[in-house]
PDB file of C-alpha atoms in Angstrom:
ATOM      1  CA  MET H   1     -60.747  -0.880 -29.129  1.00 66.00           C
ATOM      2  CA  THR H   2     -60.637   2.827 -29.775  1.00 78.00           C
ATOM      3  CA  GLY H   3     -57.412   4.804 -29.813  1.00 71.00           C
ATOM      4  CA  VAL H   4     -58.336   6.433 -26.499  1.00 73.00           C
ATOM      5  CA  THR H   5     -58.954   3.033 -24.905  1.00 89.00           C
ATOM      6  CA  VAL H   6     -55.623   1.672 -26.102  1.00 94.00           C
ATOM      7  CA  SER H   7     -53.827   4.773 -24.842  1.00 95.00           C
ATOM      8  CA  LEU H   8     -55.454   4.539 -21.424  1.00 93.00           C
ATOM      9  CA  LEU H   9     -54.627   0.832 -21.225  1.00 95.00           C
ATOM     10  CA  ASP H  10     -50.999   1.665 -21.953  1.00 96.00           C
ATOM     11  CA  TRP H  11     -50.992   4.308 -19.190  1.00 96.00           C
ATOM     12  CA  ARG H  12     -52.440   1.835 -16.690  1.00 95.00           C
ATOM     13  CA  ARG H  13     -49.914  -0.835 -17.646  1.00 97.00           C
ATOM     14  CA  ARG H  14     -46.995   1.548 -17.371  1.00 97.00           C
ATOM     15  CA  MET H  15     -48.129   2.828 -13.990  1.00 97.00           C
ATOM     16  CA  ALA H  16     -48.650  -0.709 -12.666  1.00 97.00           C
ATOM     17  CA  ALA H  17     -45.200  -1.707 -13.944  1.00 98.00           C
ATOM     18  CA  LEU H  18     -43.668   1.318 -12.230  1.00 98.00           C
ATOM     19  CA  TYR H  19     -45.136   0.327  -8.872  1.00 98.00           C
ATOM     20  CA  ALA H  20     -43.956  -3.247  -9.438  1.00 98.00           C
ATOM     21  CA  GLU H  21     -40.417  -1.880  -9.812  1.00 98.00           C
ATOM     22  CA  VAL H  22     -40.810   0.038  -6.538  1.00 98.00           C
ATOM     23  CA  ARG H  23     -41.978  -3.105  -4.715  1.00 98.00           C
ATOM     24  CA  ALA H  24     -39.055  -5.083  -6.111  1.00 98.00           C
ATOM     25  CA  ASP H  25     -36.406  -2.563  -5.032  1.00 98.00           C
ATOM     26  CA  ARG H  26     -34.890  -3.548  -1.683  1.00 96.00           C
ATOM     27  CA  ASP H  27     -33.877   0.050  -0.990  1.00 98.00           C
ATOM     28  CA  PRO H  28     -37.038   2.139  -0.368  1.00 98.00           C
ATOM     29  CA  GLU H  29     -35.333   5.419  -1.232  1.00 98.00           C
ATOM     30  CA  SER H  30     -33.975   3.976  -4.476  1.00 98.00           C
ATOM     31  CA  GLY H  31     -37.483   2.771  -5.308  1.00 98.00           C
ATOM     32  CA  TRP H  32     -38.826   6.248  -4.546  1.00 98.00           C
ATOM     33  CA  LEU H  33     -36.316   7.837  -6.920  1.00 98.00           C
ATOM     34  CA  ARG H  34     -37.243   5.308  -9.620  1.00 98.00           C
ATOM     35  CA  TRP H  35     -40.941   6.080  -9.051  1.00 98.00           C
ATOM     36  CA  ARG H  36     -40.369   9.830  -9.293  1.00 98.00           C
ATOM     37  CA  ALA H  37     -38.453   9.497 -12.547  1.00 98.00           C
ATOM     38  CA  GLY H  38     -41.120   7.207 -14.021  1.00 98.00           C
ATOM     39  CA  ARG H  39     -43.976   9.520 -13.037  1.00 97.00           C
ATOM     40  CA  ASP H  40     -42.184  12.540 -14.456  1.00 98.00           C
ATOM     41  CA  ALA H  41     -41.686  10.714 -17.765  1.00 97.00           C
ATOM     42  CA  LEU H  42     -45.340   9.687 -17.963  1.00 97.00           C
ATOM     43  CA  LEU H  43     -46.699  13.095 -17.039  1.00 97.00           C
ATOM     44  CA  ALA H  44     -44.394  14.835 -19.496  1.00 96.00           C
ATOM     45  CA  GLY H  45     -44.817  12.564 -22.487  1.00 95.00           C
ATOM     46  CA  HIS H  46     -47.818  10.240 -22.328  1.00 96.00           C
ATOM     47  CA  ALA H  47     -51.057  10.995 -24.152  1.00 94.00           C
ATOM     48  CA  GLU H  48     -53.059  10.231 -20.984  1.00 95.00           C
ATOM     49  CA  SER H  49     -51.104  12.668 -18.822  1.00 96.00           C
ATOM     50  CA  PRO H  50     -53.492  14.750 -16.665  1.00 95.00           C
ATOM     51  CA  LEU H  51     -51.313  17.811 -17.294  1.00 95.00           C
ATOM     52  CA  THR H  52     -52.643  20.344 -19.778  1.00 94.00           C
ATOM     53  CA  ALA H  53     -50.757  20.771 -23.053  1.00 92.00           C
ATOM     54  CA  ALA H  54     -49.408  24.110 -21.820  1.00 92.00           C
ATOM     55  CA  ALA H  55     -48.137  22.611 -18.561  1.00 93.00           C
ATOM     56  CA  ARG H  56     -46.476  19.733 -20.412  1.00 93.00           C
ATOM     57  CA  ALA H  57     -44.658  22.095 -22.755  1.00 90.00           C
ATOM     58  CA  GLY H  58     -42.484  23.477 -19.977  1.00 87.00           C
ATOM     59  CA  PHE H  59     -42.797  20.652 -17.467  1.00 94.00           C
ATOM     60  CA  PRO H  60     -39.827  20.762 -15.044  1.00 94.00           C
ATOM     61  CA  GLY H  61     -40.727  17.591 -13.122  1.00 97.00           C
ATOM     62  CA  LEU H  62     -42.884  17.176 -10.052  1.00 97.00           C
ATOM     63  CA  PRO H  63     -41.694  18.927  -6.881  1.00 98.00           C
ATOM     64  CA  PHE H  64     -41.197  16.639  -3.879  1.00 98.00           C
ATOM     65  CA  ALA H  65     -40.177  16.920  -0.252  1.00 98.00           C
ATOM     66  CA  PRO H  66     -36.882  15.130   0.564  1.00 98.00           C
ATOM     67  CA  TYR H  67     -37.142  11.428   1.303  1.00 98.00           C
ATOM     68  CA  ASP H  68     -37.663  10.635   4.992  1.00 98.00           C
ATOM     69  CA  PRO H  69     -37.219   6.922   5.847  1.00 98.00           C
ATOM     70  CA  SER H  70     -39.121   7.371   9.117  1.00 98.00           C
ATOM     71  CA  LEU H  71     -42.302   7.986   7.105  1.00 98.00           C
ATOM     72  CA  ARG H  72     -42.406   4.502   5.561  1.00 98.00           C
ATOM     73  CA  PHE H  73     -44.569   1.992   7.452  1.00 98.00           C
ATOM     74  CA  VAL H  74     -45.495  -1.680   7.203  1.00 98.00           C
ATOM     75  CA  VAL H  75     -48.680  -1.908   9.220  1.00 98.00           C
ATOM     76  CA  PRO H  76     -51.614  -4.246   9.858  1.00 98.00           C
ATOM     77  CA  VAL H  77     -55.101  -3.234   8.828  1.00 97.00           C
ATOM     78  CA  ASP H  78     -57.397  -2.999  11.839  1.00 97.00           C
ATOM     79  CA  THR H  79     -60.714  -4.321  10.539  1.00 96.00           C
ATOM     80  CA  ASP H  80     -62.599  -3.673  13.796  1.00 96.00           C
ATOM     81  CA  VAL H  81     -64.331  -0.583  12.421  1.00 96.00           C
ATOM     82  CA  GLU H  82     -67.934   0.328  11.787  1.00 95.00           C
ATOM     83  CA  PRO H  83     -68.771  -0.208   8.098  1.00 93.00           C
ATOM     84  CA  VAL H  84     -69.318   3.016   6.188  1.00 95.00           C
ATOM     85  CA  ARG H  85     -70.524   3.434   2.609  1.00 95.00           C
ATOM     86  CA  LEU H  86     -69.785   6.620   0.658  1.00 92.00           C
ATOM     87  CA  GLY H  87     -70.927   7.590  -2.804  1.00 86.00           C
ATOM     88  CA  VAL H  88     -68.476   9.921  -4.545  1.00 76.00           C
ATOM     89  CA  ALA H  89     -69.443  11.768  -7.712  1.00 66.00           C
ATOM     90  CA  THR H  90     -66.896  11.831 -10.539  1.00 65.00           C
ATOM     91  CA  THR H  91     -66.981  12.772 -14.200  1.00 57.00           C
ATOM     92  CA  ASP H  92     -66.797   9.190 -15.467  1.00 55.00           C
ATOM     93  CA  GLU H  93     -69.645   6.707 -15.227  1.00 55.00           C
ATOM     94  CA  GLY H  94     -71.476   8.729 -12.583  1.00 63.00           C
ATOM     95  CA  GLY H  95     -69.142   8.175  -9.647  1.00 77.00           C
ATOM     96  CA  VAL H  96     -67.671   5.554  -7.354  1.00 86.00           C
ATOM     97  CA  VAL H  97     -68.799   3.872  -4.142  1.00 92.00           C
ATOM     98  CA  LEU H  98     -66.354   3.517  -1.251  1.00 95.00           C
ATOM     99  CA  HIS H  99     -66.686   1.019   1.597  1.00 96.00           C
ATOM    100  CA  ARG H 100     -64.617   1.503   4.738  1.00 97.00           C
ATOM    101  CA  ILE H 101     -62.947  -1.813   5.527  1.00 97.00           C
ATOM    102  CA  GLY H 102     -60.416  -0.884   8.182  1.00 97.00           C
ATOM    103  CA  ARG H 103     -57.898   1.540   9.574  1.00 98.00           C
ATOM    104  CA  VAL H 104     -54.114   1.828   9.659  1.00 98.00           C
ATOM    105  CA  THR H 105     -52.005   3.503  12.330  1.00 98.00           C
ATOM    106  CA  LEU H 106     -48.866   5.145  10.983  1.00 98.00           C
ATOM    107  CA  GLY H 107     -46.844   5.510  14.158  1.00 96.00           C
ATOM    108  CA  GLU H 108     -47.671   8.817  15.818  1.00 96.00           C
ATOM    109  CA  VAL H 109     -48.147  10.510  12.450  1.00 96.00           C
ATOM    110  CA  ALA H 110     -51.679   9.535  11.513  1.00 96.00           C
ATOM    111  CA  ARG H 111     -54.535   7.051  11.790  1.00 97.00           C
ATOM    112  CA  LEU H 112     -56.264   6.661   8.443  1.00 98.00           C
ATOM    113  CA  ASP H 113     -59.350   4.840   7.235  1.00 98.00           C
ATOM    114  CA  VAL H 114     -58.815   2.205   4.553  1.00 98.00           C
ATOM    115  CA  TRP H 115     -61.435   2.052   1.796  1.00 97.00           C
ATOM    116  CA  TRP H 116     -62.477  -0.456  -0.829  1.00 97.00           C
ATOM    117  CA  ILE H 117     -63.652   0.896  -4.174  1.00 94.00           C
ATOM    118  CA  ALA H 118     -66.748  -1.073  -5.145  1.00 91.00           C
ATOM    119  CA  GLY H 119     -67.393  -2.359  -8.639  1.00 82.00           C
ATOM    120  CA  TYR H 120     -65.969  -5.017 -10.900  1.00 83.00           C
ATOM    121  CA  ALA H 121     -62.710  -6.289  -9.321  1.00 84.00           C
ATOM    122  CA  GLY H 122     -62.561  -3.274  -6.988  1.00 90.00           C
ATOM    123  CA  GLY H 123     -59.478  -1.941  -5.301  1.00 95.00           C
ATOM    124  CA  LEU H 124     -57.940  -0.581  -2.119  1.00 97.00           C
ATOM    125  CA  PHE H 125     -57.988   3.186  -1.676  1.00 97.00           C
ATOM    126  CA  LEU H 126     -56.025   5.189   0.899  1.00 98.00           C
ATOM    127  CA  PRO H 127     -56.229   8.987   0.549  1.00 98.00           C
ATOM    128  CA  LEU H 128     -54.692  11.601   2.850  1.00 98.00           C
ATOM    129  CA  ARG H 129     -55.419  15.240   3.563  1.00 98.00           C
ATOM    130  CA  ASP H 130     -52.899  16.699   6.013  1.00 98.00           C
ATOM    131  CA  GLY H 131     -52.213  20.166   7.363  1.00 98.00           C
ATOM    132  CA  SER H 132     -50.292  21.159   4.234  1.00 98.00           C
ATOM    133  CA  ALA H 133     -53.470  20.972   2.093  1.00 97.00           C
ATOM    134  CA  GLY H 134     -54.303  24.283   0.488  1.00 96.00           C
ATOM    135  CA  ASP H 135     -50.769  25.550   1.086  1.00 97.00           C
ATOM    136  CA  THR H 136     -47.934  23.388  -0.239  1.00 97.00           C
ATOM    137  CA  THR H 137     -50.186  20.523  -1.387  1.00 98.00           C
ATOM    138  CA  TYR H 138     -53.558  20.313  -3.144  1.00 97.00           C
ATOM    139  CA  GLY H 139     -56.493  21.449  -1.010  1.00 95.00           C
ATOM    140  CA  GLY H 140     -58.413  18.217  -1.542  1.00 94.00           C
ATOM    141  CA  GLY H 141     -55.538  16.029  -0.401  1.00 97.00           C
ATOM    142  CA  ARG H 142     -53.337  13.363  -1.954  1.00 98.00           C
ATOM    143  CA  TYR H 143     -53.374   9.599  -2.516  1.00 98.00           C
ATOM    144  CA  LEU H 144     -51.160   7.000  -0.862  1.00 98.00           C
ATOM    145  CA  LEU H 145     -52.636   3.841  -2.398  1.00 98.00           C
ATOM    146  CA  ASP H 146     -55.114   3.255  -5.210  1.00 97.00           C
ATOM    147  CA  THR H 147     -54.693  -0.334  -6.300  1.00 96.00           C
ATOM    148  CA  LEU H 148     -57.432  -0.052  -8.928  1.00 93.00           C
ATOM    149  CA  LYS H 149     -55.063   2.288 -10.792  1.00 93.00           C
ATOM    150  CA  GLY H 150     -51.923   0.264 -10.021  1.00 96.00           C
ATOM    151  CA  ALA H 151     -50.733   2.358  -7.045  1.00 98.00           C
ATOM    152  CA  ASP H 152     -49.855  -0.563  -4.782  1.00 98.00           C
ATOM    153  CA  LEU H 153     -46.768  -0.675  -2.542  1.00 98.00           C
ATOM    154  CA  GLY H 154     -47.372  -4.261  -1.426  1.00 97.00           C
ATOM    155  CA  GLY H 155     -47.592  -5.972   1.944  1.00 94.00           C
ATOM    156  CA  ASP H 156     -48.274  -9.422   3.319  1.00 90.00           C
ATOM    157  CA  GLY H 157     -50.351 -11.258   5.904  1.00 83.00           C
ATOM    158  CA  GLY H 158     -52.901  -8.479   6.267  1.00 87.00           C
ATOM    159  CA  ARG H 159     -50.227  -5.777   6.434  1.00 97.00           C
ATOM    160  CA  LEU H 160     -49.812  -2.861   4.039  1.00 98.00           C
ATOM    161  CA  VAL H 161     -46.747  -0.929   3.007  1.00 98.00           C
ATOM    162  CA  VAL H 162     -47.673   2.740   3.364  1.00 98.00           C
ATOM    163  CA  ASP H 163     -44.940   5.199   2.432  1.00 98.00           C
ATOM    164  CA  LEU H 164     -45.862   8.846   2.920  1.00 98.00           C
ATOM    165  CA  ASN H 165     -42.922   9.800   0.713  1.00 98.00           C
ATOM    166  CA  LEU H 166     -44.940   8.413  -2.209  1.00 98.00           C
ATOM    167  CA  ALA H 167     -47.999  10.575  -1.514  1.00 98.00           C
ATOM    168  CA  TYR H 168     -49.113  11.896  -4.897  1.00 98.00           C
ATOM    169  CA  HIS H 169     -51.686  14.337  -6.203  1.00 98.00           C
ATOM    170  CA  PRO H 170     -54.863  13.151  -7.956  1.00 95.00           C
ATOM    171  CA  SER H 171     -55.537  14.140 -11.563  1.00 94.00           C
ATOM    172  CA  CYS H 172     -57.825  17.027 -10.580  1.00 93.00           C
ATOM    173  CA  THR H 173     -54.770  18.827  -9.192  1.00 96.00           C
ATOM    174  CA  TYR H 174     -53.366  19.276 -12.695  1.00 96.00           C
ATOM    175  CA  ASP H 175     -56.488  20.121 -14.695  1.00 92.00           C
ATOM    176  CA  PRO H 176     -59.980  21.201 -13.477  1.00 89.00           C
ATOM    177  CA  ARG H 177     -61.690  18.998 -16.074  1.00 87.00           C
ATOM    178  CA  TRP H 178     -61.031  16.032 -13.760  1.00 87.00           C
ATOM    179  CA  THR H 179     -63.126  15.212 -10.696  1.00 87.00           C
ATOM    180  CA  CYS H 180     -61.451  12.955  -8.131  1.00 88.00           C
ATOM    181  CA  PRO H 181     -62.533  11.096  -4.992  1.00 88.00           C
ATOM    182  CA  LEU H 182     -61.051  13.133  -2.146  1.00 88.00           C
ATOM    183  CA  ALA H 183     -60.133  12.331   1.438  1.00 94.00           C
ATOM    184  CA  PRO H 184     -63.131  11.608   3.700  1.00 95.00           C
ATOM    185  CA  GLU H 185     -63.170  12.757   7.328  1.00 95.00           C
ATOM    186  CA  GLY H 186     -61.320   9.678   8.592  1.00 96.00           C
ATOM    187  CA  ASN H 187     -58.418  10.420   6.238  1.00 98.00           C
ATOM    188  CA  ARG H 188     -57.769  13.971   7.371  1.00 98.00           C
ATOM    189  CA  VAL H 189     -55.130  14.997   9.892  1.00 97.00           C
ATOM    190  CA  ASP H 190     -54.273  18.443  11.225  1.00 97.00           C
ATOM    191  CA  ALA H 191     -50.511  17.926  11.339  1.00 96.00           C
ATOM    192  CA  VAL H 192     -48.387  18.990   8.387  1.00 98.00           C
ATOM    193  CA  ILE H 193     -46.729  15.923   6.834  1.00 97.00           C
ATOM    194  CA  ALA H 194     -43.621  17.178   5.055  1.00 95.00           C
ATOM    195  CA  ALA H 195     -43.372  14.343   2.552  1.00 98.00           C
ATOM    196  CA  GLY H 196     -44.443  13.413  -0.931  1.00 98.00           C
ATOM    197  CA  GLU H 197     -45.498  15.446  -3.927  1.00 98.00           C
ATOM    198  CA  GLN H 198     -45.798  19.212  -3.491  1.00 98.00           C
ATOM    199  CA  LEU H 199     -47.459  21.961  -5.508  1.00 97.00           C
ATOM    200  CA  PRO H 200     -45.308  23.896  -7.991  1.00 96.00           C
ATOM    201  CA  PRO H 201     -44.220  27.478  -7.335  1.00 93.00           C
ATOM    202  CA  GLY H 202     -47.333  29.628  -7.582  1.00 91.00           C
ATOM    203  CA  GLY H 203     -49.478  26.797  -6.247  1.00 91.00           C
ATOM    204  CA  SER H 204     -51.165  25.581  -9.428  1.00 91.00           C
ATOM    205  CA  TRP H 205     -50.474  23.674 -12.648  1.00 91.00           C
ATOM    206  CA  TYR H 206     -53.102  25.665 -14.575  1.00 86.00           C
TER     207      TYR H 206
END
């Protein structure tokens, strides 16, 4: 393997291990604090950090809204939805294909489509673009789950743990060299969801 491949493998392993720690913590807010600290450490010091070298040099940690326990949900996936296939262009390997496999209802906050990323092994993908996009959060939205990259909060019996406090920005937020799958129409809500990762003062990392 090349040095880049080994480095990326290490990033993936560390991120998966971090989410495993969150799932194992019986106190959701404690798990959230552990997750924040782990992400800050990876973004500040890992070779695969999406932050530019300049941003890493003075990195103060990611800004977050305060934890709100009412924004954590354990919900069933409603699979009675019309199948939808989306092709999303990215900078690596030509893009990804998303298949809509269901929908989750997060109380009165949001109803979001659940996607499966096609390809070898595949993975669950749950993006969100709320009313804060373009203001206090990235204009293209944030991610809640991306199990292909280790971002998995768990669940059982067809239910998913979806915690809006763990909404995080995709790599393209930190550096324009990245292209990320963004929130499709069924993952956009008008209401401002005051939770999760926020943009830094000034609104940009670069």
